[in-house]
PDB file of C-alpha atoms in Angstrom:
ATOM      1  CA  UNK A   1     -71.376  21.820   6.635  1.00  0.00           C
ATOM      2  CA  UNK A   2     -68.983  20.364   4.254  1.00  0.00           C
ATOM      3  CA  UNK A   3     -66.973  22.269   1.818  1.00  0.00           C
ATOM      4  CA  UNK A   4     -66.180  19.478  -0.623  1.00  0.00           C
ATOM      5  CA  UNK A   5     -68.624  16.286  -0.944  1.00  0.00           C
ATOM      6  CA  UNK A   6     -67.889  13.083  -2.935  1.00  0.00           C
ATOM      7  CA  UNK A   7     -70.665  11.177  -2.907  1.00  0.00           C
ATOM      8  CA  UNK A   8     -68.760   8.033  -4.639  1.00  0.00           C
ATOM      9  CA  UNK A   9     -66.658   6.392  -2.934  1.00  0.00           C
ATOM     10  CA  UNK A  10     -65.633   4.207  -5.287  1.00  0.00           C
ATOM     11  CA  UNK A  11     -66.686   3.487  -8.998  1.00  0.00           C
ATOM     12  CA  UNK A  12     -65.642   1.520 -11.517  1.00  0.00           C
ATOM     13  CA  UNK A  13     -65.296   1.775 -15.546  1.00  0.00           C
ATOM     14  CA  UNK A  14     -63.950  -0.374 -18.097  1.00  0.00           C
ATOM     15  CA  UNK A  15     -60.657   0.198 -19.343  1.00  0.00           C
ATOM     16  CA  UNK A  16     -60.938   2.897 -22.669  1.00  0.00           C
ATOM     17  CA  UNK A  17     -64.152   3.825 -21.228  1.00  0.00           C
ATOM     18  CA  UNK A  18     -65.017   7.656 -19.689  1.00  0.00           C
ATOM     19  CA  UNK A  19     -65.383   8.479 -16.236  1.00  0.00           C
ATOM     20  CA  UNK A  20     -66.778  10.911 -14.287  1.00  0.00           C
ATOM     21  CA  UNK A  21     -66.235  11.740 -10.721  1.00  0.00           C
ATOM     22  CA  UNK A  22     -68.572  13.980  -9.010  1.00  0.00           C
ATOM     23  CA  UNK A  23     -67.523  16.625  -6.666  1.00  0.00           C
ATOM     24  CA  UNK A  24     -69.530  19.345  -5.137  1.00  0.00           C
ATOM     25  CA  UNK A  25     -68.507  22.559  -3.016  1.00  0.00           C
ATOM     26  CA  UNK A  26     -69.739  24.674  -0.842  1.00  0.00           C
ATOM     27  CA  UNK A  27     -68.382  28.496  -0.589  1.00  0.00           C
ATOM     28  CA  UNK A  28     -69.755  32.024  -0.028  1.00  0.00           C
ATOM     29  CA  UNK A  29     -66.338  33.601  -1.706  1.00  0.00           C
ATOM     30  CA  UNK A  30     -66.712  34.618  -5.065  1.00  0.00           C
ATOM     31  CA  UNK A  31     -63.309  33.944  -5.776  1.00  0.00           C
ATOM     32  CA  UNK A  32     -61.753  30.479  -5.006  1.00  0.00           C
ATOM     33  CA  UNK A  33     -60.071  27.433  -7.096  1.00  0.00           C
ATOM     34  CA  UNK A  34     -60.658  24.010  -7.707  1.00  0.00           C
ATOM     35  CA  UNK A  35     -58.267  21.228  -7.837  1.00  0.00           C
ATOM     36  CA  UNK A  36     -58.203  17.609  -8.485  1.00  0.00           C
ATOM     37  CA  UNK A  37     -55.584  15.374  -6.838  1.00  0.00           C
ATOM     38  CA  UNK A  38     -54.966  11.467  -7.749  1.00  0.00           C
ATOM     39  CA  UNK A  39     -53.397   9.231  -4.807  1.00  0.00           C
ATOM     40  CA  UNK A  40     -51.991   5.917  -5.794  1.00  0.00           C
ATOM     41  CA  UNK A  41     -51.462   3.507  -3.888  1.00  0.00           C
ATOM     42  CA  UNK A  42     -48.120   4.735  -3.202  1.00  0.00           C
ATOM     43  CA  UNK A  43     -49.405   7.873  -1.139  1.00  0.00           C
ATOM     44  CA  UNK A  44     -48.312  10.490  -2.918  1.00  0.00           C
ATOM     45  CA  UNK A  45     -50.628  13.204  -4.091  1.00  0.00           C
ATOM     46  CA  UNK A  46     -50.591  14.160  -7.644  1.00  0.00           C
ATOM     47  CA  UNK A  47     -51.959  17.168  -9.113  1.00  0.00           C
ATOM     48  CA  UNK A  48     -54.069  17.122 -11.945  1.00  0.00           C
ATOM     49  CA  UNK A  49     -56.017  20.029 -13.007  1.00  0.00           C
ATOM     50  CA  UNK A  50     -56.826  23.612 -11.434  1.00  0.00           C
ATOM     51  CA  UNK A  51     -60.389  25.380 -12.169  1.00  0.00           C
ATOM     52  CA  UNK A  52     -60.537  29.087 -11.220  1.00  0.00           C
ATOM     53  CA  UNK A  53     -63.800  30.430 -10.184  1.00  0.00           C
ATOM     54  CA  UNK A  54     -63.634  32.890 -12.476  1.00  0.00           C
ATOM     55  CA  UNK A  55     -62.254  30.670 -15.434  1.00  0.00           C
ATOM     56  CA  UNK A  56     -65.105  30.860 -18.538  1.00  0.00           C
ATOM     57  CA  UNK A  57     -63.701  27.746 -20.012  1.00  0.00           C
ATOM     58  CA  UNK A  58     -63.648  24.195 -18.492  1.00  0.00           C
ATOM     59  CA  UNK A  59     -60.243  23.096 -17.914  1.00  0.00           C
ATOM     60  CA  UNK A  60     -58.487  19.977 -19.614  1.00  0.00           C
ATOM     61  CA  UNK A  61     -55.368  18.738 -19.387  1.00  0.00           C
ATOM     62  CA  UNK A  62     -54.756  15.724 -21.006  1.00  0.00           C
ATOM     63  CA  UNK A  63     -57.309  13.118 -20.870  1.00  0.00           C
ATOM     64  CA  UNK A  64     -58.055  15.160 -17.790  1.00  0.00           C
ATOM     65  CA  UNK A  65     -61.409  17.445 -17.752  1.00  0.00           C
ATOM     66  CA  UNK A  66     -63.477  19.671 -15.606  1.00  0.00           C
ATOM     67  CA  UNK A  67     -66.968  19.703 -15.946  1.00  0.00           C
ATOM     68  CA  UNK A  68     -67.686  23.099 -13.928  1.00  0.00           C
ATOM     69  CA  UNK A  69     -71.106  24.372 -13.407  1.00  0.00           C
ATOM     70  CA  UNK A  70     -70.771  27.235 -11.086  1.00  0.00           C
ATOM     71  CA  UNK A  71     -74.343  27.232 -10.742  1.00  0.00           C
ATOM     72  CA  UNK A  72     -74.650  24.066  -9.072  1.00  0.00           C
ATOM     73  CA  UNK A  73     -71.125  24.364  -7.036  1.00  0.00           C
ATOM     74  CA  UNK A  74     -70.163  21.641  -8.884  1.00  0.00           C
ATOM     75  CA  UNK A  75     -66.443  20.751 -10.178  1.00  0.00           C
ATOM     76  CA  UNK A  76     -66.497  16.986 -11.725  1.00  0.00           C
ATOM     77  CA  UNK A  77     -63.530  15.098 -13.001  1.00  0.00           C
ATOM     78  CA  UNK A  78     -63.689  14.155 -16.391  1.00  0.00           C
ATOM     79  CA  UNK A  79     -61.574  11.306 -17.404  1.00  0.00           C
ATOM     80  CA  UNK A  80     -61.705   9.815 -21.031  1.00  0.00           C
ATOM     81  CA  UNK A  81     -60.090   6.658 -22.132  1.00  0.00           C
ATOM     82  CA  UNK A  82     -59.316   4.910 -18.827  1.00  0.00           C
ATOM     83  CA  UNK A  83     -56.220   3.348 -18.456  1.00  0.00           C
ATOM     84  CA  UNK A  84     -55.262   0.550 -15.811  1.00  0.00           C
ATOM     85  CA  UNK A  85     -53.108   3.355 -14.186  1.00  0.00           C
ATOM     86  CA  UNK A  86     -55.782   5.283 -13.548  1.00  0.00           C
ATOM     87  CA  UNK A  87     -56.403   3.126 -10.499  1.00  0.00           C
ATOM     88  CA  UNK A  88     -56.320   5.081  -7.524  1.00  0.00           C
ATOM     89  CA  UNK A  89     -58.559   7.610  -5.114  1.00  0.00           C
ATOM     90  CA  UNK A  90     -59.276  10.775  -6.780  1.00  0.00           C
ATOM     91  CA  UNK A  91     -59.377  13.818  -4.672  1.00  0.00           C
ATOM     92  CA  UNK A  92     -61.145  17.091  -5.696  1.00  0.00           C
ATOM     93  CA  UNK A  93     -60.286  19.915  -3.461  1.00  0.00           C
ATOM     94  CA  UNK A  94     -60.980  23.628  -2.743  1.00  0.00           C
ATOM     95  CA  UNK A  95     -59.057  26.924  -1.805  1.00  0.00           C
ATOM     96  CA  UNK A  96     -60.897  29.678  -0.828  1.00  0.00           C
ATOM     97  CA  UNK A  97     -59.819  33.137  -1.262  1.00  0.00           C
ATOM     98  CA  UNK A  98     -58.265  35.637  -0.529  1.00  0.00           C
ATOM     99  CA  UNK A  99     -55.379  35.536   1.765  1.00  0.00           C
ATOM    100  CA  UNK A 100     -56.388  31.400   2.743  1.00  0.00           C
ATOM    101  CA  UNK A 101     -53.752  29.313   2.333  1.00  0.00           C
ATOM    102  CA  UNK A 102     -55.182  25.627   3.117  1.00  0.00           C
ATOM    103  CA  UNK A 103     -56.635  23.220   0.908  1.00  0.00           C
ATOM    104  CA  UNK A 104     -59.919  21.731   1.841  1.00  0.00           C
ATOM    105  CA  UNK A 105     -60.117  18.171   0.622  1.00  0.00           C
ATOM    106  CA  UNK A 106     -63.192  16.207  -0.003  1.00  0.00           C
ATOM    107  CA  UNK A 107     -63.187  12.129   1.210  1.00  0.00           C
ATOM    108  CA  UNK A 108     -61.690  11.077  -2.332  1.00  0.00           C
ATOM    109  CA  UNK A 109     -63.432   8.594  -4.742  1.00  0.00           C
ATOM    110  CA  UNK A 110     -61.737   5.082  -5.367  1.00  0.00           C
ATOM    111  CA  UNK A 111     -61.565   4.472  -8.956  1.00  0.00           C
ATOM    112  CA  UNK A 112     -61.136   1.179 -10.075  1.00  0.00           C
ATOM    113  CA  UNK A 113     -60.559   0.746 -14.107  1.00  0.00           C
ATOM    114  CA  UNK A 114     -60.848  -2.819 -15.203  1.00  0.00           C
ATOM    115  CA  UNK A 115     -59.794  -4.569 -18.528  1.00  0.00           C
TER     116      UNK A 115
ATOM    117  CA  UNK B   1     -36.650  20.064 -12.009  1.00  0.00           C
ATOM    118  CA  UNK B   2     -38.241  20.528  -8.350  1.00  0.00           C
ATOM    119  CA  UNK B   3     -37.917  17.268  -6.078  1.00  0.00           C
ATOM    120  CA  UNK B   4     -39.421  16.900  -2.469  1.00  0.00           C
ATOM    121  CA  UNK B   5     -37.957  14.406  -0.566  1.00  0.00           C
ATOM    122  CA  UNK B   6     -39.820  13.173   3.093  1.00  0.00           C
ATOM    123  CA  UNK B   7     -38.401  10.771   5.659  1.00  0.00           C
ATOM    124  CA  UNK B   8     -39.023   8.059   7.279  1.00  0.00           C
ATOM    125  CA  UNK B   9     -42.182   5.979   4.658  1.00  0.00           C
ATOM    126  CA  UNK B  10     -42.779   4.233   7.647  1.00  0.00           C
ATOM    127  CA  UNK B  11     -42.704   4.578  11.380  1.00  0.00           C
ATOM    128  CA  UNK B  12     -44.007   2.771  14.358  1.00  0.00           C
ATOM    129  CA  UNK B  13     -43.913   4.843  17.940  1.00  0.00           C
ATOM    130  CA  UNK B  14     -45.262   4.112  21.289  1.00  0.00           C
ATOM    131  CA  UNK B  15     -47.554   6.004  22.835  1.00  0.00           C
ATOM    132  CA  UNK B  16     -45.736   9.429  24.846  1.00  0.00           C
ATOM    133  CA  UNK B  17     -42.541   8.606  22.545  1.00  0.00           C
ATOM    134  CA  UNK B  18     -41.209  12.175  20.585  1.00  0.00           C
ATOM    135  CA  UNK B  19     -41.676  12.322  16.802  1.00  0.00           C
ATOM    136  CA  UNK B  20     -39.402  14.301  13.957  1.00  0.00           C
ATOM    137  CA  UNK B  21     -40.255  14.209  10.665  1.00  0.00           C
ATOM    138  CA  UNK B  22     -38.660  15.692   7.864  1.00  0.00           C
ATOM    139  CA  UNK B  23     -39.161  17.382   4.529  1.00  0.00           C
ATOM    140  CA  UNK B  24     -36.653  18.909   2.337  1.00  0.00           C
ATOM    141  CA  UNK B  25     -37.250  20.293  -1.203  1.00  0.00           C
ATOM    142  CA  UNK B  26     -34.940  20.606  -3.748  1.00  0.00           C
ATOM    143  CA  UNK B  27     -34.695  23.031  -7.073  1.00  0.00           C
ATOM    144  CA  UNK B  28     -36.392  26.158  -5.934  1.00  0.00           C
ATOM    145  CA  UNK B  29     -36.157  28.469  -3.688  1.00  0.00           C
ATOM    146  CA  UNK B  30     -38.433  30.421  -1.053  1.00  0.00           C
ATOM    147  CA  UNK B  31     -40.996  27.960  -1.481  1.00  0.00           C
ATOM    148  CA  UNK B  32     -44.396  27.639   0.866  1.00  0.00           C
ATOM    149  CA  UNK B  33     -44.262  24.777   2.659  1.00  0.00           C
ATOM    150  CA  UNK B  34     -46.632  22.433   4.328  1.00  0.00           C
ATOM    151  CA  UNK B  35     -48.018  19.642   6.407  1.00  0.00           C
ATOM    152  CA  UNK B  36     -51.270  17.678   5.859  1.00  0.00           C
ATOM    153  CA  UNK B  37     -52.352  14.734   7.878  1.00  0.00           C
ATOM    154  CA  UNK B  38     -54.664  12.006   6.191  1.00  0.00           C
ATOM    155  CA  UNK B  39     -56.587  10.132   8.408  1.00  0.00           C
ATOM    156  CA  UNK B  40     -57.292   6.262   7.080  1.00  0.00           C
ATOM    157  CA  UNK B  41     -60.215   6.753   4.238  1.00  0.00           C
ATOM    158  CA  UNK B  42     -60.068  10.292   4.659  1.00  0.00           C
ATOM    159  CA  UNK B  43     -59.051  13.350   2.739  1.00  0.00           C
ATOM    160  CA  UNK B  44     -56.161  15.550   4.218  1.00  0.00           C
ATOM    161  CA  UNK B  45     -56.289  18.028   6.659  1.00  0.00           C
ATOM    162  CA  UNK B  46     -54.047  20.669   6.694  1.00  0.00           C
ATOM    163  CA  UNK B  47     -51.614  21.161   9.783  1.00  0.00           C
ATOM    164  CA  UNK B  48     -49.047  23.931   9.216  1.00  0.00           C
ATOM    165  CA  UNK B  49     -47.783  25.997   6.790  1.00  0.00           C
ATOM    166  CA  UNK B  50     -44.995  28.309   6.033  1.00  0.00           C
ATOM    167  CA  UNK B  51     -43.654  30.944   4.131  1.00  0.00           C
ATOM    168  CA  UNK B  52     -40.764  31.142   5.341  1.00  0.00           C
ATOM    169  CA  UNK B  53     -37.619  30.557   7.498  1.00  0.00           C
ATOM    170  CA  UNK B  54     -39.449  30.380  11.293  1.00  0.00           C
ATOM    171  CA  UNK B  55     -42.669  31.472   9.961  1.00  0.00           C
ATOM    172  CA  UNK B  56     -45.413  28.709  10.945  1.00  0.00           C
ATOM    173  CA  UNK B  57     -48.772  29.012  11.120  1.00  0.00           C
ATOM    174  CA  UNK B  58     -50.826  26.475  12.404  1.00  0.00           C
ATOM    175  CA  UNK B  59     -54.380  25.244  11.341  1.00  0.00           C
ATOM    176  CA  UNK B  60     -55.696  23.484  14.277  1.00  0.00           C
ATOM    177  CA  UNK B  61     -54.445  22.726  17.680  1.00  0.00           C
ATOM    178  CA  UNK B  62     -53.246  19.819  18.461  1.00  0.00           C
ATOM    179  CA  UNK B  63     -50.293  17.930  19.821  1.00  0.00           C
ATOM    180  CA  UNK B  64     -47.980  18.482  16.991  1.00  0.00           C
ATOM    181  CA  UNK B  65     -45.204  21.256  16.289  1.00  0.00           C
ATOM    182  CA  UNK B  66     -43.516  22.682  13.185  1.00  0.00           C
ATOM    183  CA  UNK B  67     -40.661  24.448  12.334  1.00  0.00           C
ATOM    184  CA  UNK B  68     -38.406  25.519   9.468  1.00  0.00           C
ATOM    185  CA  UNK B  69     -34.832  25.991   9.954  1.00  0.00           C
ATOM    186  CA  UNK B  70     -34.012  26.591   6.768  1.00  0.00           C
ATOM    187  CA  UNK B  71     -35.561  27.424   3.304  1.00  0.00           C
ATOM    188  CA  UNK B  72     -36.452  24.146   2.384  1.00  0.00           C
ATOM    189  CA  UNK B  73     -36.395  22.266   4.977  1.00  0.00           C
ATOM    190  CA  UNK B  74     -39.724  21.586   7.223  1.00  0.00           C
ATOM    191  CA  UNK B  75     -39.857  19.504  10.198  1.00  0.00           C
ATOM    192  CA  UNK B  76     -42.849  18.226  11.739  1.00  0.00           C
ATOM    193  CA  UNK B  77     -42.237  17.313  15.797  1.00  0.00           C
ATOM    194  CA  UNK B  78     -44.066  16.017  18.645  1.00  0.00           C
ATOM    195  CA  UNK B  79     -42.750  15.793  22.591  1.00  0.00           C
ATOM    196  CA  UNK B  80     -45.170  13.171  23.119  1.00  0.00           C
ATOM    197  CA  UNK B  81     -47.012  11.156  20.950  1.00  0.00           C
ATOM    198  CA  UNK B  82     -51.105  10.391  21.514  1.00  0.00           C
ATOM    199  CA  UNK B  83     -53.146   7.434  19.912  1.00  0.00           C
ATOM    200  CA  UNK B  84     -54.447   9.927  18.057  1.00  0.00           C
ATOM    201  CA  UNK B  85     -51.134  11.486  16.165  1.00  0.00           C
ATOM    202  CA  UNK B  86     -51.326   8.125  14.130  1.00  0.00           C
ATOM    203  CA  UNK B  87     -51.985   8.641  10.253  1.00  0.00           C
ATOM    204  CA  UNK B  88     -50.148   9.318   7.288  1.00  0.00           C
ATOM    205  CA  UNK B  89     -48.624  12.627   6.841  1.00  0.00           C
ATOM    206  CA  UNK B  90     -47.762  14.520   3.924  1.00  0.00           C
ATOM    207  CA  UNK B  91     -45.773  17.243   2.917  1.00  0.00           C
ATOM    208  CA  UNK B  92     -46.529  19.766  -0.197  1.00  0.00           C
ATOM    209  CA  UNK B  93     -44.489  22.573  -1.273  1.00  0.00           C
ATOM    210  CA  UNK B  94     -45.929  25.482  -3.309  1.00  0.00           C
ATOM    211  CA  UNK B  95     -44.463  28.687  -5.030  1.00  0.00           C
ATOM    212  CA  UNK B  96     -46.989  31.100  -6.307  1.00  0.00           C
ATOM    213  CA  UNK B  97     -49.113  31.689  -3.182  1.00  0.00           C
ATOM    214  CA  UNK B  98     -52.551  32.633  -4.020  1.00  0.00           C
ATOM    215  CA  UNK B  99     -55.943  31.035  -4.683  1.00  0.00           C
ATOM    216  CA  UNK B 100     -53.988  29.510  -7.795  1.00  0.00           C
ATOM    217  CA  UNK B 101     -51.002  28.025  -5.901  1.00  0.00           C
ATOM    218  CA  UNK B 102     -50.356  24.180  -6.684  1.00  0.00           C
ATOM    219  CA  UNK B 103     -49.329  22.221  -3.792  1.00  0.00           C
ATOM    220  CA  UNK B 104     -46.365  19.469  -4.404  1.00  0.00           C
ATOM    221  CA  UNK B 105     -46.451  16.222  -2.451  1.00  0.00           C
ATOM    222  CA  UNK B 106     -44.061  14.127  -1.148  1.00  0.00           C
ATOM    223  CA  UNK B 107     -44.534  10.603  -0.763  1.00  0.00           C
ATOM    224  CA  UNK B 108     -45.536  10.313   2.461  1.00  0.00           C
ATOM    225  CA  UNK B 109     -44.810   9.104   6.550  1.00  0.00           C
ATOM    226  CA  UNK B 110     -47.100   6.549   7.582  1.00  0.00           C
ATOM    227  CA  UNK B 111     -47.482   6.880  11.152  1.00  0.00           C
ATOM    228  CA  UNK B 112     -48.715   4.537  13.512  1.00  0.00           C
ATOM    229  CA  UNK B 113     -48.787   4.920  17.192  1.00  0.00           C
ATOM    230  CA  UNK B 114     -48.959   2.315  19.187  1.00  0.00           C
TER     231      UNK B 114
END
């Protein structure tokens, strides 16, 4: 079975507009984090936001947001007034725990923001 | 501030030729290190790690090698490349361990094999 699943692979949204890009998990650990990773077209991986699994709040940082219904295994990316540079595949990603050191990565979205 | 630096952007092998790829990171110290392969469309898929001078561990077999000859420097090798090794490899660098630990990517080897 999968561990991460993004069912979009790409979406679009109008510059200034919200976004949100779904990610769900799969895990029998009741400890583990979240993380969201943007790729530009450059290649490099850029971190954006970390969600414990026992974190009580939804993390933000920046225009960045993580709408995390433990429930539901579900960890989606939140971002509010798109910018052009926001253009890129969105990764969300999983570490179990403890003592696991890899990331599991989901297939990435492709998020297009247009003007 | 921390800086990871990976070389070559690009490369172009034939088939059965040896690979060496390198990773050095600059502005800390005793830092985890690792290797992720993204195959085209894909998320990554994590290779090695290490934390520390000629510790490696490695995820899944395959035709690849790692090793670490010094504290922040990770080198990613092959005897003989397959088809297969082609893809675009990253390395990450992480300090705090744990379920917590943010990983740090360079910019990236694109790898085709030819």
């Amino acid at each position: 079975a999968q561990k991460i699943t993004q069912t979009q692979p790409g979406m679009f949204v109008q510059e200034k507009e919200a976004v949100t890009l779904d990610c769900t998990y799969d895990t029998s650990d009741q400890s583990y984090g979240l993380f969201w990773y943007k790729q530009p077209s450059s290649g490099e991986m850029i971190f954006l936001i970390y969600q414990g699994s026992y974190d009580e709040q939804n993390a933000t940082e920046g225009r960045y947001s993580l709408n995390f219904q433990k429930a539901r295994k579900s960890a989606n990316l939140v971002i509010s007034a798109s910018q052009l540079g926001d253009s890129a595949m969105y990764f969300c990603a999983m570490r179990e725990g403890p003592g696991r050191r890899a990331l599991t990565f989901g297939s990435g979205t492709r998020l297009q923001v247009q003007p | 501030s921390q800086t990871i630096h990976q070389w070559p952007a690009t490369l172009v092998q034939p088939v059965g030729s040896p690979l060496s790829l390198e990773c050095t990171v600059e502005g800390t110290s005793n830092p985890n290190l690792y290797w992720y392969r993204q195959a085209a469309g894909r998320g990554l898929q994590l290779l090695f790690y290490s934390i520390g001078i000629d510790q490696i561990s490695s995820e899944v077999p395959q035709n690849l090698s790692a090793s670490r000859p010094q504290d922040r420097q990770f080198i990613l090798s092959s005897k003989k490349l397959l088809l297969s090794d082609s893809g675009f490899y990253l390395c990450a660098w992480g300090t705090t361990g744990g379920i917590k630990e943010k990983l740090f990517f360079g910019s990236g080897t694109q790898l085709s094999v030819l």
